[in-house]
Each structure stands twice: as structure tokens, then as C-alpha cells.
PDB file of N, CA and C in Angstrom:
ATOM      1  N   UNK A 119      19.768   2.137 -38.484  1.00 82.00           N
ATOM      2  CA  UNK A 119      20.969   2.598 -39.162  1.00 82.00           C
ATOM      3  C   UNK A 119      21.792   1.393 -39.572  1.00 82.00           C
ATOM      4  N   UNK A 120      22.214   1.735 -40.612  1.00 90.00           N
ATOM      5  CA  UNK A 120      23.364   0.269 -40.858  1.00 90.00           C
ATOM      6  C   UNK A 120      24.729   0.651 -40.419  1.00 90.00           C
ATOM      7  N   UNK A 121      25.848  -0.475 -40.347  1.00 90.00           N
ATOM      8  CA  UNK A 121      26.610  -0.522 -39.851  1.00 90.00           C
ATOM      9  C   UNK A 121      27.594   0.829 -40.487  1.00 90.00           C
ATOM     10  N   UNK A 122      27.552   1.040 -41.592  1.00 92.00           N
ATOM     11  CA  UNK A 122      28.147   2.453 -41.756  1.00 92.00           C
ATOM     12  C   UNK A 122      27.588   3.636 -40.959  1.00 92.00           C
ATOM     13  N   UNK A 123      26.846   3.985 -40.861  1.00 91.00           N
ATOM     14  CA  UNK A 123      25.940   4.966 -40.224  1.00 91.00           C
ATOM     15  C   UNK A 123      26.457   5.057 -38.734  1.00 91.00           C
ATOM     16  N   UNK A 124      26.378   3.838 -37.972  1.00 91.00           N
ATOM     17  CA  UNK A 124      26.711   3.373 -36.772  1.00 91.00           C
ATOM     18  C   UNK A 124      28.110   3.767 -36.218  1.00 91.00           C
ATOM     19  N   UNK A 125      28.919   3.737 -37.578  1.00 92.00           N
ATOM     20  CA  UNK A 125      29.960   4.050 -37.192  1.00 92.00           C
ATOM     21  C   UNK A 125      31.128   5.073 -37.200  1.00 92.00           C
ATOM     22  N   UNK A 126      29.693   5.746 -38.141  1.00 93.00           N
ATOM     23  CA  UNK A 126      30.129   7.979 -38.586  1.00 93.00           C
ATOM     24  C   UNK A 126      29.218   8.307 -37.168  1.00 93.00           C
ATOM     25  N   UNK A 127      28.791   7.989 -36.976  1.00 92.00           N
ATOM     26  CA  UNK A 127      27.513   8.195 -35.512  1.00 92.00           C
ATOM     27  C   UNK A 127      29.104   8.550 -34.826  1.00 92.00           C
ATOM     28  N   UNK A 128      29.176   7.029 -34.393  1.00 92.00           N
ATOM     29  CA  UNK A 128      30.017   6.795 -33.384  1.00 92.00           C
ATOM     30  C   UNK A 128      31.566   7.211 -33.211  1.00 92.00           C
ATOM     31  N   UNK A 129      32.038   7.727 -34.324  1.00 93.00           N
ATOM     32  CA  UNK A 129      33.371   8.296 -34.588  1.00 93.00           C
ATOM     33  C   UNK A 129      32.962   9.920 -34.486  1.00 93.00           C
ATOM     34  N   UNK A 130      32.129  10.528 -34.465  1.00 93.00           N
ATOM     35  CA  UNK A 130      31.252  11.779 -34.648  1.00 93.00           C
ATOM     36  C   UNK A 130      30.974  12.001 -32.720  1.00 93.00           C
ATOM     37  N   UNK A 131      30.307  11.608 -32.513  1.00 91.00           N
ATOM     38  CA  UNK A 131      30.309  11.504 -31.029  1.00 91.00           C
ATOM     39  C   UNK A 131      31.052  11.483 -30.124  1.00 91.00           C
ATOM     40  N   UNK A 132      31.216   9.992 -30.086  1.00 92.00           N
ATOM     41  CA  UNK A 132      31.680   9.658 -29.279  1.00 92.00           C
ATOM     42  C   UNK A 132      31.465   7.894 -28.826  1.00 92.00           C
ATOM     43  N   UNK A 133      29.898   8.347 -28.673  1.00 93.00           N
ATOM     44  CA  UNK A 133      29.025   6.874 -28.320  1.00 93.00           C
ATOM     45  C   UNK A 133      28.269   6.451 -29.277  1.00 93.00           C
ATOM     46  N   UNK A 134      27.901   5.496 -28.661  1.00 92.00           N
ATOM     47  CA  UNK A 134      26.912   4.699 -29.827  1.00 92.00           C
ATOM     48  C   UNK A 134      25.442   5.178 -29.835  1.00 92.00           C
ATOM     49  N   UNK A 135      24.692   4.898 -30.528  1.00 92.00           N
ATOM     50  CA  UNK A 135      23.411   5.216 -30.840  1.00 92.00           C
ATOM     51  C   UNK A 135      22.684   4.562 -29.578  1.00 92.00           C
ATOM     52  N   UNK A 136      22.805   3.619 -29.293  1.00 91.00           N
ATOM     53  CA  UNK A 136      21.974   3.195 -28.124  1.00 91.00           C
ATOM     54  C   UNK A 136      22.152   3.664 -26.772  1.00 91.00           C
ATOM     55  N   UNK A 137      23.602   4.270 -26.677  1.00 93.00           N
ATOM     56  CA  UNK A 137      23.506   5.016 -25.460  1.00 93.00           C
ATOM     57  C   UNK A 137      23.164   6.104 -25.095  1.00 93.00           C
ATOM     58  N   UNK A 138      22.912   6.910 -26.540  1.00 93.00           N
ATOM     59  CA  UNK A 138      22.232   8.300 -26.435  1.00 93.00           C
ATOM     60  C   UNK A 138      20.837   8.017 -26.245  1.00 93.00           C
ATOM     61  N   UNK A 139      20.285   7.297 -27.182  1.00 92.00           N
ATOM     62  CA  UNK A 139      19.047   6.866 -26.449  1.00 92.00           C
ATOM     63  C   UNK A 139      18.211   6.317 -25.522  1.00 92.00           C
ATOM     64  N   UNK A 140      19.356   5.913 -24.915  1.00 92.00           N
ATOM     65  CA  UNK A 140      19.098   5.312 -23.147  1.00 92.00           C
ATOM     66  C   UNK A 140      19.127   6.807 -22.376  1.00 92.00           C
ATOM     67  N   UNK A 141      20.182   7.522 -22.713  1.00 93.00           N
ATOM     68  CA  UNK A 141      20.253   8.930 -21.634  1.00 93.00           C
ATOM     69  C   UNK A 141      19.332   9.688 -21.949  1.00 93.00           C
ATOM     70  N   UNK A 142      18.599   9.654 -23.076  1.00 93.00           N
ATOM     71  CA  UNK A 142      17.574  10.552 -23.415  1.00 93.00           C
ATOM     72  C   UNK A 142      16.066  10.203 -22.724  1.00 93.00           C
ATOM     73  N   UNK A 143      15.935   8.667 -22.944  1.00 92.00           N
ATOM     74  CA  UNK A 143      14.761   7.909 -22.358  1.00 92.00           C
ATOM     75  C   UNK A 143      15.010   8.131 -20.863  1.00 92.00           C
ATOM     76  N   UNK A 144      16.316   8.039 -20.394  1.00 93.00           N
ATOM     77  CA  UNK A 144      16.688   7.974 -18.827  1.00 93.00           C
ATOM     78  C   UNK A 144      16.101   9.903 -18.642  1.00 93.00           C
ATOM     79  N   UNK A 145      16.296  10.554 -19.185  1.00 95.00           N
ATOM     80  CA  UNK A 145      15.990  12.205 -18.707  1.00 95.00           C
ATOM     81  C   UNK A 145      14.732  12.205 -18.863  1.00 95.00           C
ATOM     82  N   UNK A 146      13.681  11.644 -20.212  1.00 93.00           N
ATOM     83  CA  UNK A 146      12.435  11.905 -19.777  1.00 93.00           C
ATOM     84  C   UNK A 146      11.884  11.605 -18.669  1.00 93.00           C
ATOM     85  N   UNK A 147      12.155  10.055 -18.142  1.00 93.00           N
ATOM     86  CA  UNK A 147      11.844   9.031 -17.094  1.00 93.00           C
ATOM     87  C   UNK A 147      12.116  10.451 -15.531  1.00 93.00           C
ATOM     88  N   UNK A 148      13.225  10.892 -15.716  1.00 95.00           N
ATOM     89  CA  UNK A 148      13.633  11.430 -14.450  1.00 95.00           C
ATOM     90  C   UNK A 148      13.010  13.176 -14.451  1.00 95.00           C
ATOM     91  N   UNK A 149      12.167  13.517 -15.026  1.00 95.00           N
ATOM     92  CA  UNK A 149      11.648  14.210 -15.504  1.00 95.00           C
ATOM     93  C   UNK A 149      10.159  14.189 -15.233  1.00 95.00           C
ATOM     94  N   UNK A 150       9.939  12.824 -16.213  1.00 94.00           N
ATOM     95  CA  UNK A 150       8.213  12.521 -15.382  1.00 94.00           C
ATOM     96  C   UNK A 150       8.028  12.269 -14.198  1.00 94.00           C
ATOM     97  N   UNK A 151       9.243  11.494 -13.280  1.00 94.00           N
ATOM     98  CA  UNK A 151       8.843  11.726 -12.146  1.00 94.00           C
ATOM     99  C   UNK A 151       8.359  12.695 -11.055  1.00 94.00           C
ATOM    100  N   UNK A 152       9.477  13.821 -11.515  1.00 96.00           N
ATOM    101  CA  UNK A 152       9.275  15.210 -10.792  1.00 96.00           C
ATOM    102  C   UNK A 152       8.147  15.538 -11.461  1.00 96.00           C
ATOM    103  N   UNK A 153       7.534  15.836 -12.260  1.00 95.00           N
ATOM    104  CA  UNK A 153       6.411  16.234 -12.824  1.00 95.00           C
ATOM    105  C   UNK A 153       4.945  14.960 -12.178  1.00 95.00           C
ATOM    106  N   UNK A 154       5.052  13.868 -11.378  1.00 95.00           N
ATOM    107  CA  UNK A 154       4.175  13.651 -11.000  1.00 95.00           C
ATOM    108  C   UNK A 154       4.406  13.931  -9.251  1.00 95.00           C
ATOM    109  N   UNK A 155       5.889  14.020  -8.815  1.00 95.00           N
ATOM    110  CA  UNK A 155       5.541  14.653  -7.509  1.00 95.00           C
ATOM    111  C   UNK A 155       5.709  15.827  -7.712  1.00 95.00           C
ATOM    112  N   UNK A 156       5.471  16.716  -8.022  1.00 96.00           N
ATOM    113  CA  UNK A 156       5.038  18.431  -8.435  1.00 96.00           C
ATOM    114  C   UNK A 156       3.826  17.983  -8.257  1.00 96.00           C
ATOM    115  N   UNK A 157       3.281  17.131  -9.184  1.00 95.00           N
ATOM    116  CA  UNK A 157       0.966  17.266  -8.939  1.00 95.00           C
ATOM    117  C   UNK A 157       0.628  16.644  -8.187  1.00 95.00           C
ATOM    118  N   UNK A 158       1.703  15.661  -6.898  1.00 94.00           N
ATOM    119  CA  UNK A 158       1.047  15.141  -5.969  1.00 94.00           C
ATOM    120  C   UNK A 158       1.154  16.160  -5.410  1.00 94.00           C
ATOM    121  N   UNK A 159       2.357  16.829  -4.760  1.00 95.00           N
ATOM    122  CA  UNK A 159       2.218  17.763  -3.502  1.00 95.00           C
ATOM    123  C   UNK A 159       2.144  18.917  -3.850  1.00 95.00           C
ATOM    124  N   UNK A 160       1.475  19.281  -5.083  1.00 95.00           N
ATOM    125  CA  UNK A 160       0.557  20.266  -5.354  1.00 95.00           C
ATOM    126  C   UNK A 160      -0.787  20.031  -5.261  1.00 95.00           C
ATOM    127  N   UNK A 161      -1.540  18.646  -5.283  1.00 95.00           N
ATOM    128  CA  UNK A 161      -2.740  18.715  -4.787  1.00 95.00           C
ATOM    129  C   UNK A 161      -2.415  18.160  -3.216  1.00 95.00           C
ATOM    130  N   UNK A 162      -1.528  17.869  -2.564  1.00 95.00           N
ATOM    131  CA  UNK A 162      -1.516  17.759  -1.279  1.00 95.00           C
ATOM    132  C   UNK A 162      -1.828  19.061  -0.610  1.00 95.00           C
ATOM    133  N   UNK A 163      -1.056  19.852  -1.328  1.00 96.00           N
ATOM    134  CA  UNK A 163      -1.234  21.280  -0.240  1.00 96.00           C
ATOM    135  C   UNK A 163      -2.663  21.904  -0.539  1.00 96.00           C
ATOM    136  N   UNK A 164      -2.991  21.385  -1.909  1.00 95.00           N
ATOM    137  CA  UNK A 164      -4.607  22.104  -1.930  1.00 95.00           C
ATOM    138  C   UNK A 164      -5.301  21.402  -1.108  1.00 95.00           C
ATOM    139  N   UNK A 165      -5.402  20.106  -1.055  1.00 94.00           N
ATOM    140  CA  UNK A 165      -5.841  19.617  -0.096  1.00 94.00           C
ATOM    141  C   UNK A 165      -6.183  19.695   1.732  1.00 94.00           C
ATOM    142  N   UNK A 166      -4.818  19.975   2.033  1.00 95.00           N
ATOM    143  CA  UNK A 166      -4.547  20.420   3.172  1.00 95.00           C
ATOM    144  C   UNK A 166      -5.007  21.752   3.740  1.00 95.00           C
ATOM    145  N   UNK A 167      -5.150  22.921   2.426  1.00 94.00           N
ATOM    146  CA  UNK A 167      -5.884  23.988   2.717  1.00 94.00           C
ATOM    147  C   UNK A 167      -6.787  24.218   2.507  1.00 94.00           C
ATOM    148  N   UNK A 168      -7.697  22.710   2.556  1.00 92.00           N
ATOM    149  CA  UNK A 168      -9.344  22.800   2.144  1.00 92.00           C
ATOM    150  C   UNK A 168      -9.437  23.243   0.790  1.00 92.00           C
ATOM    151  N   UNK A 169      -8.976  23.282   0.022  1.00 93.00           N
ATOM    152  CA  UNK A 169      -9.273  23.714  -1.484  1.00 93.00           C
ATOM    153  C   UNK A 169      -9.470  22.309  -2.683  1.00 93.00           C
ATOM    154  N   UNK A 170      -9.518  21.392  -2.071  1.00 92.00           N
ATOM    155  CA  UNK A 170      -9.743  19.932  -2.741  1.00 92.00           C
ATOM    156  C   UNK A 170     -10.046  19.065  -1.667  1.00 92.00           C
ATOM    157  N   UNK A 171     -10.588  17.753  -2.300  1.00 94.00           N
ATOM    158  CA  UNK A 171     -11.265  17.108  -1.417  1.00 94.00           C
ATOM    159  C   UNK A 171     -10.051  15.847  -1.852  1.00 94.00           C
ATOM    160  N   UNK A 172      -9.874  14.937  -0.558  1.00 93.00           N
ATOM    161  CA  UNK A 172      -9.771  14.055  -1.009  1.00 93.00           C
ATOM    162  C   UNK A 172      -9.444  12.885  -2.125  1.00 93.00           C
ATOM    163  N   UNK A 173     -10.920  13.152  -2.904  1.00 95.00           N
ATOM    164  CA  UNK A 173     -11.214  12.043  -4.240  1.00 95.00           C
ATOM    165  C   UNK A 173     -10.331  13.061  -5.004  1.00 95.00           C
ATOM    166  N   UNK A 174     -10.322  14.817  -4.602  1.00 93.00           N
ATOM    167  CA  UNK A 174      -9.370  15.646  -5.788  1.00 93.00           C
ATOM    168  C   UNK A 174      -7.726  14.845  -6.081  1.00 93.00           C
ATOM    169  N   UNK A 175      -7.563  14.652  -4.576  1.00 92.00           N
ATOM    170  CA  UNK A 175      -6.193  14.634  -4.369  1.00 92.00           C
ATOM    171  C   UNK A 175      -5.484  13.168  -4.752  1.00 92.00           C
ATOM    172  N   UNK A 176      -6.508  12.051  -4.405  1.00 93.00           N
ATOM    173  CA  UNK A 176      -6.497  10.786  -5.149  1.00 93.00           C
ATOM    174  C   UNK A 176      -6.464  10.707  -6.504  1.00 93.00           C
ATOM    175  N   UNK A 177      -7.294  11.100  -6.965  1.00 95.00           N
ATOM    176  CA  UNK A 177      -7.603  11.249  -8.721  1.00 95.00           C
ATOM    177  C   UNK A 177      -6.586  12.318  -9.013  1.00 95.00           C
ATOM    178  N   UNK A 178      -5.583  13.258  -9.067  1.00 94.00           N
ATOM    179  CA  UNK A 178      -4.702  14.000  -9.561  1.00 94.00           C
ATOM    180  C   UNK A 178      -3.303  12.990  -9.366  1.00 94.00           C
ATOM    181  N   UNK A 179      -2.941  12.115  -8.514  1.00 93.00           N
ATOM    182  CA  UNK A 179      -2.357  11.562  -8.241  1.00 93.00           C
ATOM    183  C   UNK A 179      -2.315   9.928  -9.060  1.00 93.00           C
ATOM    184  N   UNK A 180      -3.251   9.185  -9.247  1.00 95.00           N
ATOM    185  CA  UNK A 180      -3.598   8.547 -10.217  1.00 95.00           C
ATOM    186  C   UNK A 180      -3.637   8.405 -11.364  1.00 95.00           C
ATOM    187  N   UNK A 181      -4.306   9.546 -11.947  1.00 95.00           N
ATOM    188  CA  UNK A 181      -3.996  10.475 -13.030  1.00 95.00           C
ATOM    189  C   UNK A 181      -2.400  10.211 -14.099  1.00 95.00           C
ATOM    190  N   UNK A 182      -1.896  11.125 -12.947  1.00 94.00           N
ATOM    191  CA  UNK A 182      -0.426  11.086 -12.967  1.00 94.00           C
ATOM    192  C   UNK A 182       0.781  10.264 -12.882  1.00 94.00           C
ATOM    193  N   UNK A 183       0.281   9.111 -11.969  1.00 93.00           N
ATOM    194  CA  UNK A 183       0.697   7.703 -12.068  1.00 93.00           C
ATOM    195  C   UNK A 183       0.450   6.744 -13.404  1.00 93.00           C
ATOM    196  N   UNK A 184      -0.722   7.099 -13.955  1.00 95.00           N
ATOM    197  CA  UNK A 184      -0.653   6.245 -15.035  1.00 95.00           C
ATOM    198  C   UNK A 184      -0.423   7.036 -16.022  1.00 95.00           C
ATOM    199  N   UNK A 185      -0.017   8.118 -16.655  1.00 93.00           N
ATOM    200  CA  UNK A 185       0.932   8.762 -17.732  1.00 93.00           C
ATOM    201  C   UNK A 185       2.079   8.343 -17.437  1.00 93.00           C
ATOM    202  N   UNK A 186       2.850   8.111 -16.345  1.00 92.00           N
ATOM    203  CA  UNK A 186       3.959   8.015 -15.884  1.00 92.00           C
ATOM    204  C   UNK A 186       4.475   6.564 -16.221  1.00 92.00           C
ATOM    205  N   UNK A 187       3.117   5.414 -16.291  1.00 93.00           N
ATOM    206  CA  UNK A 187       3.117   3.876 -16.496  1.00 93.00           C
ATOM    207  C   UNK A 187       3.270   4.244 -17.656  1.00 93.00           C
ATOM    208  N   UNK A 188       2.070   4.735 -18.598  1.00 93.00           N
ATOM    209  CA  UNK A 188       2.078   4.670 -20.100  1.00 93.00           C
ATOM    210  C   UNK A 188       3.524   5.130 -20.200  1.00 93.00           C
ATOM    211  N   UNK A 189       4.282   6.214 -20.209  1.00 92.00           N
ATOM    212  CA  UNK A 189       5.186   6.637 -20.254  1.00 92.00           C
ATOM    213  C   UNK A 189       6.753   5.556 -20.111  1.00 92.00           C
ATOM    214  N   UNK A 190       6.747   5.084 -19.232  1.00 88.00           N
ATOM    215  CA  UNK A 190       7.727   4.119 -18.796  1.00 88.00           C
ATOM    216  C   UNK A 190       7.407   2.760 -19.920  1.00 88.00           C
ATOM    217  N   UNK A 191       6.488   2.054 -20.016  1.00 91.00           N
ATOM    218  CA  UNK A 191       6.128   1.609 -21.041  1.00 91.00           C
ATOM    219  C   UNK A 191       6.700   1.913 -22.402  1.00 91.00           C
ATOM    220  N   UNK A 192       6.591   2.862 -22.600  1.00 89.00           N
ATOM    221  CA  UNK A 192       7.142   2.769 -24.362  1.00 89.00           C
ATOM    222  C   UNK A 192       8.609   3.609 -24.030  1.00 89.00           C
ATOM    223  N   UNK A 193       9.271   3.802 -22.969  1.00 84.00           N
ATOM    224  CA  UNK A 193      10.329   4.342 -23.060  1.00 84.00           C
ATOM    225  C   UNK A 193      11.648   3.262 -22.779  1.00 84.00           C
ATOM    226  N   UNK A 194      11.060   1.953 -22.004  1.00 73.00           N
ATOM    227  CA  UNK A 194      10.890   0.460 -22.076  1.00 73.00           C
ATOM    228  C   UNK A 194      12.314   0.663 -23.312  1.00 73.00           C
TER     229      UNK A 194
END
């Protein structure tokens, strides 16, 4: 945006453009997290009730850790 833009944004709002996009990047971030402990201790409990093995419960967890990297990465 150029500096006009920046500053109908910002008289319109409130804030600036970069801070909406920090709170927005900040909600996905806090978001993916719960969404990878939701599929850990959702394969924990399958786990625990014999309904996954192990390598299930490792690999769902892994999985989920690295969407969460990719994720953090471009939200960077």
C-alpha cells in the first residue's frame, strides 16, 4: 500500500496495517497449536486404548509438528 492507503487504513481503523497482520498471523499460530495438541492427545488416547500403535501415535504427532513448522515459517 502506499502511504495514502496507509493512512485511510489507519484513520478507518484504528491501527496500522502491520498490526492487523501480526494479530491475524498471531490467531492462526494460536490456533495451529491447539489443532496439533487436539491430534496429539487424540492419538494418545487411541493409543492408550490399544487402538494405535505406537509408530501411529509418533507419526500423527510428527505429522502435525511439521505443518505447524511449515506453518510458522511463512507466518514468520
Amino acid at each position: 500500500m502506499n502511504a495514502a492507503q496507509v493512512a485511510a487504513f489507519q484513520a478507518g481503523s484504528g491501527i496500522t496495517p502491520a498490526t492487523l497482520l501480526t494479530a491475524i498471523a498471531s490467531i492462526v499460530l494460536v490456533l495451529a497449536f491447539v489443532w496439533v495438541i487436539w491430534i496429539s492427545i487424540g492419538t494418545f488416547r487411541a493409543w492408550h486404548e490399544g487402538q494405535a500403535t505406537v509408530f501411529d501415535l509418533t507419526w500423527s504427532t510428527l505429522r502435525a509438528s511439521i505443518v505447524l513448522m511449515v506453518l510458522g515459517f511463512y507466518l514468520r
